[in-house]
Coordinates of C-alpha atoms in Angstrom, one line a residue:
Chain A
M1 CA 26.1 -17.2 14.8
R2 CA 24.1 -16.8 18.2
R3 CA 21.0 -17.5 16.4
F4 CA 22.2 -20.8 15.1
G5 CA 23.5 -21.6 18.5
G6 CA 20.0 -21.2 19.9
T7 CA 18.4 -23.4 17.3
A8 CA 21.0 -26.1 17.9
I9 CA 20.1 -25.9 21.7
V10 CA 16.3 -26.2 20.9
I11 CA 16.9 -29.2 18.7
L12 CA 19.1 -31.0 21.2
A13 CA 16.6 -30.3 24.0
C14 CA 13.9 -31.8 21.8
I15 CA 15.9 -34.9 21.0
A16 CA 16.7 -35.3 24.9
I17 CA 13.0 -35.1 25.8
W18 CA 12.2 -37.5 23.0
Q19 CA 14.9 -39.9 24.4
L20 CA 13.6 -39.5 28.0
L21 CA 9.9 -40.1 26.9
Y22 CA 11.0 -43.3 25.1
L23 CA 12.8 -44.5 28.2
Y24 CA 9.6 -43.8 30.0
V25 CA 7.0 -45.4 27.7
G26 CA 9.0 -48.1 26.2
D27 CA 9.4 -49.9 22.8
S28 CA 5.6 -50.5 22.6
A29 CA 4.7 -46.9 21.9
L30 CA 7.7 -45.1 20.8
A31 CA 10.9 -45.5 18.9
S32 CA 14.1 -43.9 20.1
P33 CA 15.6 -41.1 18.2
L34 CA 18.5 -43.4 17.1
Q35 CA 16.2 -46.2 16.0
T36 CA 14.1 -43.7 14.0
V37 CA 17.0 -42.1 12.2
E38 CA 18.3 -45.7 11.4
K39 CA 14.9 -46.7 10.0
L40 CA 14.6 -43.5 8.1
S41 CA 18.0 -44.0 6.4
V42 CA 16.9 -47.6 5.6
L43 CA 13.7 -46.4 4.1
L44 CA 15.4 -43.7 2.1
R45 CA 17.6 -46.4 0.4
T46 CA 14.6 -48.4 -0.7
G47 CA 13.1 -47.6 -4.2
D48 CA 9.5 -48.3 -3.0
F49 CA 9.7 -45.7 -0.4
W50 CA 10.5 -43.0 -3.1
I51 CA 7.5 -44.0 -5.0
H52 CA 5.5 -43.0 -2.0
V53 CA 7.3 -39.9 -1.4
S54 CA 7.1 -38.7 -5.0
E55 CA 3.3 -39.7 -5.0
T56 CA 2.7 -37.4 -1.9
G57 CA 5.2 -34.7 -3.2
R58 CA 3.1 -34.5 -6.5
A59 CA -0.1 -34.4 -4.7
F60 CA 1.2 -31.7 -2.4
V61 CA 2.7 -29.3 -4.9
L62 CA -0.3 -29.5 -7.0
A63 CA -2.7 -28.9 -4.1
L64 CA -0.5 -26.1 -2.8
L65 CA -0.3 -24.5 -6.3
I66 CA -4.1 -24.5 -6.6
A67 CA -4.5 -23.2 -3.1
V68 CA -2.1 -20.5 -3.3
L69 CA -3.0 -19.2 -6.8
G70 CA -6.7 -19.7 -6.3
G71 CA -6.5 -18.2 -2.8
I72 CA -4.8 -15.1 -3.9
A73 CA -7.0 -14.6 -7.0
L74 CA -10.2 -15.0 -4.8
G75 CA -8.8 -12.9 -2.1
V76 CA -8.1 -10.1 -4.4
I77 CA -11.3 -10.2 -6.1
L78 CA -13.2 -10.3 -2.8
G79 CA -11.0 -7.8 -1.2
L80 CA -11.5 -5.1 -4.1
G81 CA -15.2 -5.4 -4.0
R82 CA -16.4 -4.2 -0.7
L83 CA -19.9 -5.8 -0.9
A84 CA -18.5 -9.1 -2.1
G85 CA -16.0 -9.2 0.7
D86 CA -18.7 -8.5 3.3
V87 CA -20.7 -11.2 2.0
A88 CA -18.1 -13.8 1.6
E89 CA -16.1 -13.3 4.8
P90 CA -18.6 -14.9 7.2
I91 CA -19.4 -17.6 4.6
L92 CA -15.9 -18.5 4.4
V93 CA -15.1 -18.4 8.0
T94 CA -18.1 -20.8 8.6
L95 CA -17.2 -23.2 5.8
Y96 CA -13.6 -23.3 7.3
S97 CA -15.0 -24.1 10.7
I98 CA -16.6 -27.4 9.4
P99 CA -14.4 -30.6 10.2
K100 CA -13.5 -31.2 6.7
I101 CA -12.8 -34.9 7.4
V102 CA -16.6 -35.6 7.4
L103 CA -16.8 -34.5 3.8
Y104 CA -13.9 -36.7 2.5
P105 CA -16.4 -39.5 1.7
L106 CA -18.1 -37.0 -0.6
V107 CA -14.9 -35.8 -2.1
L108 CA -14.0 -39.5 -2.8
L109 CA -17.4 -39.8 -4.5
C110 CA -16.8 -36.7 -6.6
F111 CA -13.1 -37.3 -7.6
G112 CA -12.8 -41.0 -7.3
L113 CA -9.9 -42.8 -5.5
G114 CA -6.5 -41.6 -6.4
M115 CA -4.6 -38.5 -7.1
S116 CA -7.4 -36.0 -7.8
A117 CA -9.3 -36.7 -4.6
K118 CA -6.1 -36.0 -2.4
V119 CA -5.3 -32.9 -4.3
A120 CA -9.0 -31.7 -3.8
F121 CA -8.9 -32.4 -0.2
G122 CA -5.5 -30.6 0.4
V123 CA -6.9 -27.5 -1.5
M124 CA -10.1 -27.6 0.7
H125 CA -7.7 -27.2 3.6
G126 CA -5.3 -24.7 2.3
L127 CA -7.5 -22.5 0.1
I128 CA -9.7 -20.8 2.6
P129 CA -6.9 -19.3 4.8
I130 CA -5.0 -18.0 2.0
T131 CA -8.2 -16.4 0.5
L132 CA -9.0 -14.7 4.0
F133 CA -5.5 -13.5 4.5
S134 CA -5.2 -12.0 0.9
M135 CA -8.7 -10.5 1.3
N136 CA -7.9 -8.8 4.5
A137 CA -4.6 -7.6 3.2
I138 CA -6.3 -5.7 0.4
R139 CA -9.0 -4.2 2.7
Q140 CA -6.3 -3.0 5.0
M141 CA -4.2 -1.7 2.4
K142 CA -3.5 2.1 2.6
P143 CA -6.2 3.8 0.4
V144 CA -3.5 6.2 -0.8
Y145 CA -1.9 3.4 -2.9
R146 CA -5.0 3.0 -4.9
R147 CA -5.4 6.7 -5.2
T148 CA -1.7 7.1 -6.2
S149 CA -2.2 4.4 -8.9
Q150 CA -5.2 6.3 -10.3
V151 CA -3.2 9.7 -10.4
L152 CA -0.4 7.9 -12.1
R153 CA -3.0 6.6 -14.7
L154 CA -2.2 3.0 -14.5
T155 CA -4.4 0.4 -16.0
T156 CA -6.3 -2.1 -13.8
L157 CA -3.8 -4.7 -14.7
Q158 CA -0.9 -2.4 -13.8
T159 CA -2.5 -1.5 -10.6
A160 CA -3.0 -5.2 -9.6
L161 CA 0.5 -6.3 -10.6
T162 CA 2.6 -3.5 -9.7
V163 CA 0.8 -1.9 -6.6
I164 CA -1.7 -4.2 -5.1
V165 CA 0.3 -7.5 -5.2
P166 CA 3.7 -6.0 -3.8
A167 CA 1.7 -4.1 -1.2
I168 CA -0.1 -7.1 0.2
L169 CA 2.9 -9.5 -0.3
P170 CA 3.9 -9.7 3.4
E171 CA 0.3 -10.7 4.4
I172 CA 0.1 -13.2 1.4
I173 CA 3.3 -14.8 2.7
S174 CA 1.8 -15.2 6.1
G175 CA -1.3 -16.7 4.6
V176 CA 0.8 -19.0 2.5
R177 CA 2.8 -20.1 5.5
L178 CA -0.5 -21.2 7.3
G179 CA -1.8 -22.6 4.0
F180 CA 1.3 -24.7 3.4
S181 CA 0.9 -26.7 6.6
L182 CA -2.9 -27.1 6.3
T183 CA -2.6 -28.2 2.7
L184 CA 0.1 -30.8 3.7
L185 CA -2.3 -31.9 6.5
G186 CA -5.2 -32.3 4.0
V187 CA -3.1 -34.2 1.4
L188 CA -1.9 -36.7 4.0
I189 CA -5.3 -37.3 5.7
G190 CA -6.6 -37.8 2.2
E191 CA -3.9 -40.5 1.6
M192 CA -4.5 -42.2 4.9
F193 CA -7.9 -43.2 3.8
A194 CA -8.9 -45.0 0.7
S195 CA -5.5 -44.8 -1.1
Q196 CA -2.8 -47.2 -2.3
R197 CA 0.1 -45.0 -2.4
G198 CA 1.9 -42.0 -0.8
L199 CA 3.3 -41.3 2.7
G200 CA -0.3 -41.1 4.2
F201 CA -1.0 -44.7 3.0
L202 CA 2.5 -45.9 4.4
L203 CA 1.5 -44.4 7.7
T204 CA -1.9 -46.2 7.9
S205 CA -0.2 -49.4 7.0
A206 CA 2.4 -49.0 9.6
I207 CA -0.2 -48.3 12.1
N208 CA -2.1 -51.5 11.2
L209 CA 1.1 -53.5 11.4
G210 CA 2.3 -51.9 14.6
Q211 CA 5.6 -50.7 12.9
I212 CA 6.3 -48.0 15.4
D213 CA 9.8 -47.1 13.8
T214 CA 8.3 -46.6 10.3
I215 CA 5.6 -44.2 11.8
M216 CA 8.3 -42.2 13.6
A217 CA 10.6 -42.3 10.5
I218 CA 7.8 -40.8 8.4
A219 CA 6.9 -38.3 11.0
L220 CA 10.5 -37.2 11.3
L221 CA 10.9 -36.8 7.5
L222 CA 7.7 -34.6 7.3
T223 CA 8.7 -32.6 10.3
V224 CA 12.0 -31.8 8.9
F225 CA 10.5 -31.0 5.4
A226 CA 7.8 -28.7 6.9
I227 CA 10.2 -26.9 9.3
A228 CA 12.7 -26.3 6.4
C229 CA 10.0 -24.9 4.2
N230 CA 8.7 -22.7 6.9
T231 CA 12.1 -21.5 7.7
L232 CA 12.6 -20.5 4.2
M233 CA 9.4 -18.7 4.1
M234 CA 10.0 -16.8 7.2
M235 CA 13.4 -15.7 6.0
F236 CA 11.7 -14.4 2.9
D237 CA 9.2 -12.6 5.2
R238 CA 12.0 -11.1 7.2
H239 CA 13.7 -10.1 4.0
L240 CA 10.5 -8.1 3.0
A241 CA 10.0 -6.6 6.5
H242 CA 13.6 -5.2 6.3
R243 CA 13.0 -3.3 3.2
Chain B
M1 CA 14.4 38.2 1.3
S2 CA 15.0 41.7 2.0
A3 CA 12.0 42.6 -0.2
A4 CA 10.7 45.8 1.5
A5 CA 6.9 46.2 1.8
S6 CA 7.1 49.1 -0.7
E7 CA 8.2 46.8 -3.5
I8 CA 5.4 44.4 -3.0
T9 CA 2.6 46.7 -4.5
V10 CA 4.7 47.0 -7.6
K11 CA 5.1 43.2 -7.8
S12 CA 1.5 42.6 -7.4
D13 CA 0.8 44.9 -10.3
A14 CA 3.2 42.8 -12.4
V15 CA 1.2 39.8 -11.5
K16 CA -2.1 41.4 -12.6
Q17 CA -0.5 42.4 -15.9
M18 CA 0.4 38.8 -16.9
P19 CA -1.1 38.1 -20.2
V20 CA -4.7 37.0 -19.6
E21 CA -5.2 34.0 -21.9
Q22 CA -7.4 31.1 -21.4
P23 CA -7.2 30.0 -17.7
H24 CA -5.1 27.0 -17.1
V25 CA -7.7 25.5 -14.7
A26 CA -11.3 26.7 -14.8
L27 CA -14.1 25.6 -12.5
R28 CA -17.7 26.9 -13.0
G29 CA -20.6 26.3 -10.8
I30 CA -19.0 23.1 -9.2
T31 CA -21.0 21.4 -6.5
C32 CA -20.5 18.1 -4.9
V33 CA -23.1 16.0 -2.9
F34 CA -22.3 12.8 -1.3
H35 CA -25.0 10.0 -0.7
S36 CA -24.3 7.4 1.9
R37 CA -26.8 5.2 3.8
G38 CA -29.6 7.3 2.8
R39 CA -28.3 10.6 3.9
S40 CA -27.0 13.1 1.6
L41 CA -24.3 15.6 2.3
H42 CA -23.8 18.7 0.4
A43 CA -20.1 18.8 0.6
L44 CA -19.0 21.5 -1.8
G45 CA -20.1 24.5 -3.9
P46 CA -21.1 26.2 -5.9
V47 CA -17.4 27.0 -6.5
D48 CA -16.0 29.1 -9.3
L49 CA -12.2 29.3 -9.7
S50 CA -9.8 30.0 -12.4
L51 CA -6.0 29.6 -12.2
T52 CA -3.6 31.4 -14.4
K53 CA -0.8 29.2 -15.8
G54 CA 2.1 29.0 -13.6
E55 CA 0.4 30.6 -10.6
F56 CA 0.8 29.3 -6.9
F57 CA -2.7 29.0 -5.6
S58 CA -3.5 27.8 -2.0
V59 CA -6.8 26.8 -0.5
V60 CA -7.3 27.2 3.2
G61 CA -10.5 26.2 5.1
P62 CA -11.7 24.7 8.3
S63 CA -11.5 20.9 8.4
G64 CA -14.3 19.1 6.6
C65 CA -15.1 22.1 4.4
G66 CA -14.6 20.1 1.0
K67 CA -11.0 21.2 0.3
S68 CA -9.9 17.6 -0.6
T69 CA -13.2 17.1 -2.5
L70 CA -12.1 20.0 -4.6
L71 CA -8.8 18.5 -5.4
D72 CA -10.4 15.1 -6.2
I73 CA -12.6 17.0 -8.7
L74 CA -9.6 18.7 -10.4
A75 CA -7.7 15.4 -10.5
G76 CA -10.6 13.7 -12.1
L77 CA -11.0 11.2 -9.2
N78 CA -14.4 12.2 -8.3
P79 CA -16.8 13.9 -10.9
P80 CA -18.9 16.8 -9.6
Q81 CA -22.6 16.7 -9.4
T82 CA -23.1 20.1 -11.3
G83 CA -20.9 22.5 -12.9
T84 CA -17.9 22.2 -15.4
A85 CA -14.4 21.6 -14.6
Q86 CA -11.6 22.4 -17.3
F87 CA -8.0 21.8 -17.5
E88 CA -6.2 23.5 -20.4
G89 CA -9.5 24.1 -22.0
K90 CA -10.6 20.5 -22.0
P91 CA -13.2 19.1 -19.7
I92 CA -11.9 17.1 -16.9
Q93 CA -12.9 13.3 -17.4
G94 CA -10.9 10.9 -15.5
V95 CA -7.3 11.9 -14.6
P96 CA -6.0 14.4 -17.0
D97 CA -2.7 14.0 -18.7
G98 CA -0.2 16.6 -17.2
V99 CA -1.7 16.6 -13.6
G100 CA 0.4 15.5 -10.6
V101 CA -0.8 14.9 -7.2
V102 CA 0.9 14.7 -3.8
F103 CA -1.2 13.4 -1.0
Q104 CA -0.9 14.1 2.7
E105 CA -0.3 10.4 3.7
D106 CA 2.9 8.8 3.0
A107 CA 2.3 7.3 -0.5
S108 CA 5.8 6.2 -1.2
F109 CA 5.9 2.3 -1.9
P110 CA 7.8 0.5 0.9
W111 CA 8.6 -2.4 -1.5
L112 CA 10.6 -0.1 -3.8
N113 CA 13.8 1.8 -3.1
V114 CA 13.8 5.7 -3.6
H115 CA 15.3 5.4 -7.1
D116 CA 12.5 2.8 -8.1
N117 CA 9.9 4.7 -6.4
V118 CA 10.8 7.9 -8.3
A119 CA 11.0 5.9 -11.6
F120 CA 7.7 4.0 -10.9
G121 CA 5.3 6.3 -12.9
L122 CA 7.7 6.6 -15.9
R123 CA 8.3 2.9 -16.1
R124 CA 4.6 2.1 -16.2
A125 CA 4.0 4.9 -18.8
G126 CA 6.5 3.0 -21.0
V127 CA 9.0 5.8 -21.2
D128 CA 12.3 5.1 -23.0
P129 CA 15.0 3.8 -20.3
A130 CA 17.6 6.5 -21.2
E131 CA 15.1 9.2 -20.7
I132 CA 13.8 7.7 -17.4
K133 CA 17.3 7.6 -16.1
R134 CA 17.9 11.2 -17.1
R135 CA 14.7 12.5 -15.4
V136 CA 15.0 10.3 -12.3
D137 CA 18.6 11.4 -11.8
Y138 CA 17.6 14.9 -12.1
A139 CA 14.5 14.7 -9.8
I140 CA 16.5 12.7 -7.1
G141 CA 19.2 15.4 -7.3
F142 CA 16.7 18.2 -7.1
M143 CA 14.9 16.9 -4.2
G144 CA 18.2 16.3 -2.4
L145 CA 17.9 12.5 -2.3
K146 CA 21.0 11.6 -4.1
D147 CA 22.6 9.8 -1.1
F148 CA 19.5 7.9 -0.5
A149 CA 18.6 6.6 -4.0
A150 CA 19.3 2.9 -2.8
A151 CA 17.5 3.4 0.6
Y152 CA 14.0 2.0 1.2
P153 CA 11.3 4.4 2.6
A154 CA 11.3 2.7 6.0
Q155 CA 14.9 3.9 6.5
L156 CA 13.9 7.5 5.8
S157 CA 12.2 10.1 7.9
G158 CA 8.8 11.5 7.1
G159 CA 10.1 14.6 5.4
M160 CA 12.3 12.5 3.2
R161 CA 9.5 10.2 2.3
Q162 CA 7.3 13.2 1.3
R163 CA 10.4 14.3 -0.9
V164 CA 10.2 10.9 -2.5
C165 CA 6.6 11.4 -3.4
I166 CA 7.2 14.9 -4.6
A167 CA 10.1 13.6 -6.8
R168 CA 7.8 10.8 -8.2
T169 CA 5.4 13.4 -9.3
L170 CA 8.0 15.8 -10.6
V171 CA 9.6 13.2 -13.0
L172 CA 6.3 13.1 -14.9
Q173 CA 6.7 16.9 -15.7
P174 CA 3.2 17.7 -14.8
R175 CA 1.9 21.2 -15.7
L176 CA -0.5 21.3 -12.8
I177 CA 0.8 20.0 -9.4
M178 CA -1.8 19.6 -6.7
L179 CA -0.8 18.9 -3.0
D180 CA -3.1 17.9 -0.5
E181 CA -1.8 19.0 2.9
P182 CA 1.6 17.6 1.8
F183 CA 3.5 18.8 4.9
G184 CA 0.7 18.1 7.5
A185 CA 2.4 15.4 9.2
L186 CA 5.8 17.0 9.5
D187 CA 7.2 19.2 12.2
Q188 CA 7.4 23.0 11.9
Q189 CA 11.1 23.4 10.8
T190 CA 10.7 20.6 8.3
R191 CA 7.6 22.4 6.9
L192 CA 9.3 25.5 6.4
I193 CA 12.2 23.9 4.5
M194 CA 9.8 21.9 2.4
G195 CA 8.0 25.1 1.6
D196 CA 11.2 26.5 0.3
E197 CA 11.7 23.2 -1.8
L198 CA 8.2 23.6 -3.2
L199 CA 8.9 27.2 -4.2
R200 CA 12.1 26.1 -5.9
L201 CA 10.4 23.2 -7.7
W202 CA 7.6 25.9 -8.7
R203 CA 10.1 28.3 -10.3
E204 CA 12.1 25.6 -11.8
T205 CA 9.1 23.7 -13.5
S206 CA 6.8 26.8 -14.1
A207 CA 3.9 24.5 -13.4
T208 CA 0.6 25.7 -11.9
I209 CA 0.4 24.6 -8.2
L210 CA -2.5 24.2 -6.2
L211 CA -1.7 23.6 -2.6
I212 CA -4.5 22.5 -0.1
T213 CA -3.5 23.2 3.4
H214 CA -4.9 24.1 6.9
A215 CA -1.8 26.0 7.9
L216 CA -2.4 29.8 7.3
D217 CA 1.3 30.6 7.5
E218 CA 2.1 28.0 4.9
A219 CA -0.5 29.4 2.5
A220 CA 0.7 33.1 3.3
M221 CA 4.3 32.4 2.7
L222 CA 4.1 30.2 -0.5
S223 CA 1.3 31.5 -2.6
D224 CA 0.5 34.1 -5.2
R225 CA -3.1 33.9 -4.1
V226 CA -4.9 32.2 -1.3
G227 CA -8.6 31.1 -1.4
V228 CA -10.4 31.0 1.9
M229 CA -13.2 28.4 2.1
S230 CA -16.3 28.5 4.2
T231 CA -17.6 25.7 6.3
R232 CA -19.6 23.0 4.5
P233 CA -20.8 23.3 1.8
G234 CA -17.4 24.8 1.0
T235 CA -17.4 28.0 -1.2
F236 CA -14.7 30.7 -1.5
I237 CA -15.6 33.6 0.8
D238 CA -12.3 35.5 0.0
I239 CA -9.3 35.3 -2.4
V240 CA -6.3 37.1 -1.0
E241 CA -3.5 38.2 -3.3
T242 CA -0.2 38.1 -1.6
G243 CA 1.9 40.0 -4.1
W244 CA 5.2 38.2 -3.3
D245 CA 8.2 38.3 -5.5
R246 CA 8.6 35.2 -7.6
N247 CA 11.9 34.6 -5.8
R248 CA 10.5 34.5 -2.4
D249 CA 11.5 31.9 0.2
S250 CA 10.7 31.1 3.8
R251 CA 12.3 34.1 5.2
V252 CA 9.3 36.2 4.2
V253 CA 7.7 35.0 7.3
S254 CA 9.7 37.7 9.2
T255 CA 8.2 40.6 7.2
P256 CA 5.4 42.7 8.4
H257 CA 3.5 42.0 5.1
F258 CA 3.5 38.3 6.0
G259 CA 1.8 39.2 9.2
D260 CA -0.9 41.3 7.4
I261 CA -1.7 38.5 5.0
T262 CA -1.8 35.9 7.8
A263 CA -4.1 38.2 9.8
R264 CA -6.5 38.9 7.0
L265 CA -6.7 35.1 6.4
W266 CA -7.3 34.4 10.0
E267 CA -10.0 37.0 10.3
K268 CA -12.1 35.3 7.6
L269 CA -11.2 31.8 8.7
R270 CA -11.8 32.4 12.5
V271 CA -15.6 32.8 11.9
E272 CA -15.8 29.7 9.8
A273 CA -13.7 27.8 12.3
L274 CA -15.9 28.8 15.1
K275 CA -19.0 27.8 13.0
M276 CA -17.5 24.6 12.4
M277 CA -16.8 23.8 16.1
S278 CA -20.4 24.8 17.0
T279 CA -21.7 22.1 14.7
S280 CA -19.7 19.6 16.8
E281 CA -18.9 17.6 13.7
T282 CA -15.4 16.7 13.3
R283 CA -15.3 14.9 9.9
S284 CA -12.0 15.2 8.2
S285 CA -11.9 17.3 5.1

């Protein structure tokens, strides 16, 4: 119970700071917590808003699925082959350090306006961290696990599914936690430009119209969503650490 | 063990008179050379060795002498450059059926509880569930893990985790069990107790045991024969017969005969260990 008490205090403190900041900068730059919640509840009761939410949700789920499955598969392959890993790691790190937004025009040209471009841009953000985490997890896995699976005469597939994946699962979850927020970032940025639907598009149009309460309401919704998912993954992570 | 020294000679004759059939394990002219980054390292050999079915054989040697390489060859994990290795009359290619290996490092899977760790190999091999339950329950009971079947390795001590690894090998009913410094990371008391467990397991399963160790007392107390290896490239410079009774346990350490065996082993090994130190290389075996 003490843990929940602590969480509640942090949330209350954040709301208090938000309120104070609002009183300081005024209506022109911020909406108050109360105004934001009111606006959000209005938005949540309009059908149009849900179209945008589901659009973003679909793009995000698809992008996350590709980033997670692709990242783990790539990471496992690169992690198992020592040379492949040595070659790929600096390339991946360098690729990742490119500000991906400058490539977005190219992504739009390749995938066209709409869903696939958003998904691709989300994957571009999420895939590499998950790959790097999985790859390093395999390289740091105790060698005795692989020797054990050899001695137990497991097939390659059995070794991968029943030894390697469970052994690296905690690191993979850390990678997915990072990849989760980056993929969400990628999808939203993708929607903010050259898009007609989605929460990112709503944000851009709200910015253009100066609807501060809408901006804040969307930000609040995304924050709550991201924190909730992250908490779930952290709980799963803790559960694994306890074993 | 009140076995007096006078009895020992009789027992050792009995060992020699065991029916000499085809050796359970046979190595002939085995050498192993590693190549890495343009340098080649003659790690092992030439080594000749034959083990009788059901014998307890230990290998001692200075660190880096190729003891573990020898085990890798027998387990089919690493083919030798020259020579032939046979298990039950068949050449060793890949990991042979009927061979179990226990490693020095803790190889228990932290994501499985004790019961599932022990059942792991059988499940992968597609053994019938009723049979798995029977064998796993037996192995868990035999290794004294009954109260910990639902525990995870993180909740157990190093000795208990090594028991889990031994139980995991035991359920596969191997005919040759190889152990690579299995008690190296444990404290002295635990090592003696684990030695007793190993002897009990050996008597119960009548498997052939090959124990790799750097502890002379462990080798002297547990084995029928102890092979002493030289520094790299490792070869057998002496094979000592202990002549222990099959029903021995860790209490033999208080007998004068135990002192004699250990002294003989150390006499041979001391020279090699000194050579090893003078080359100032400290690669692990």
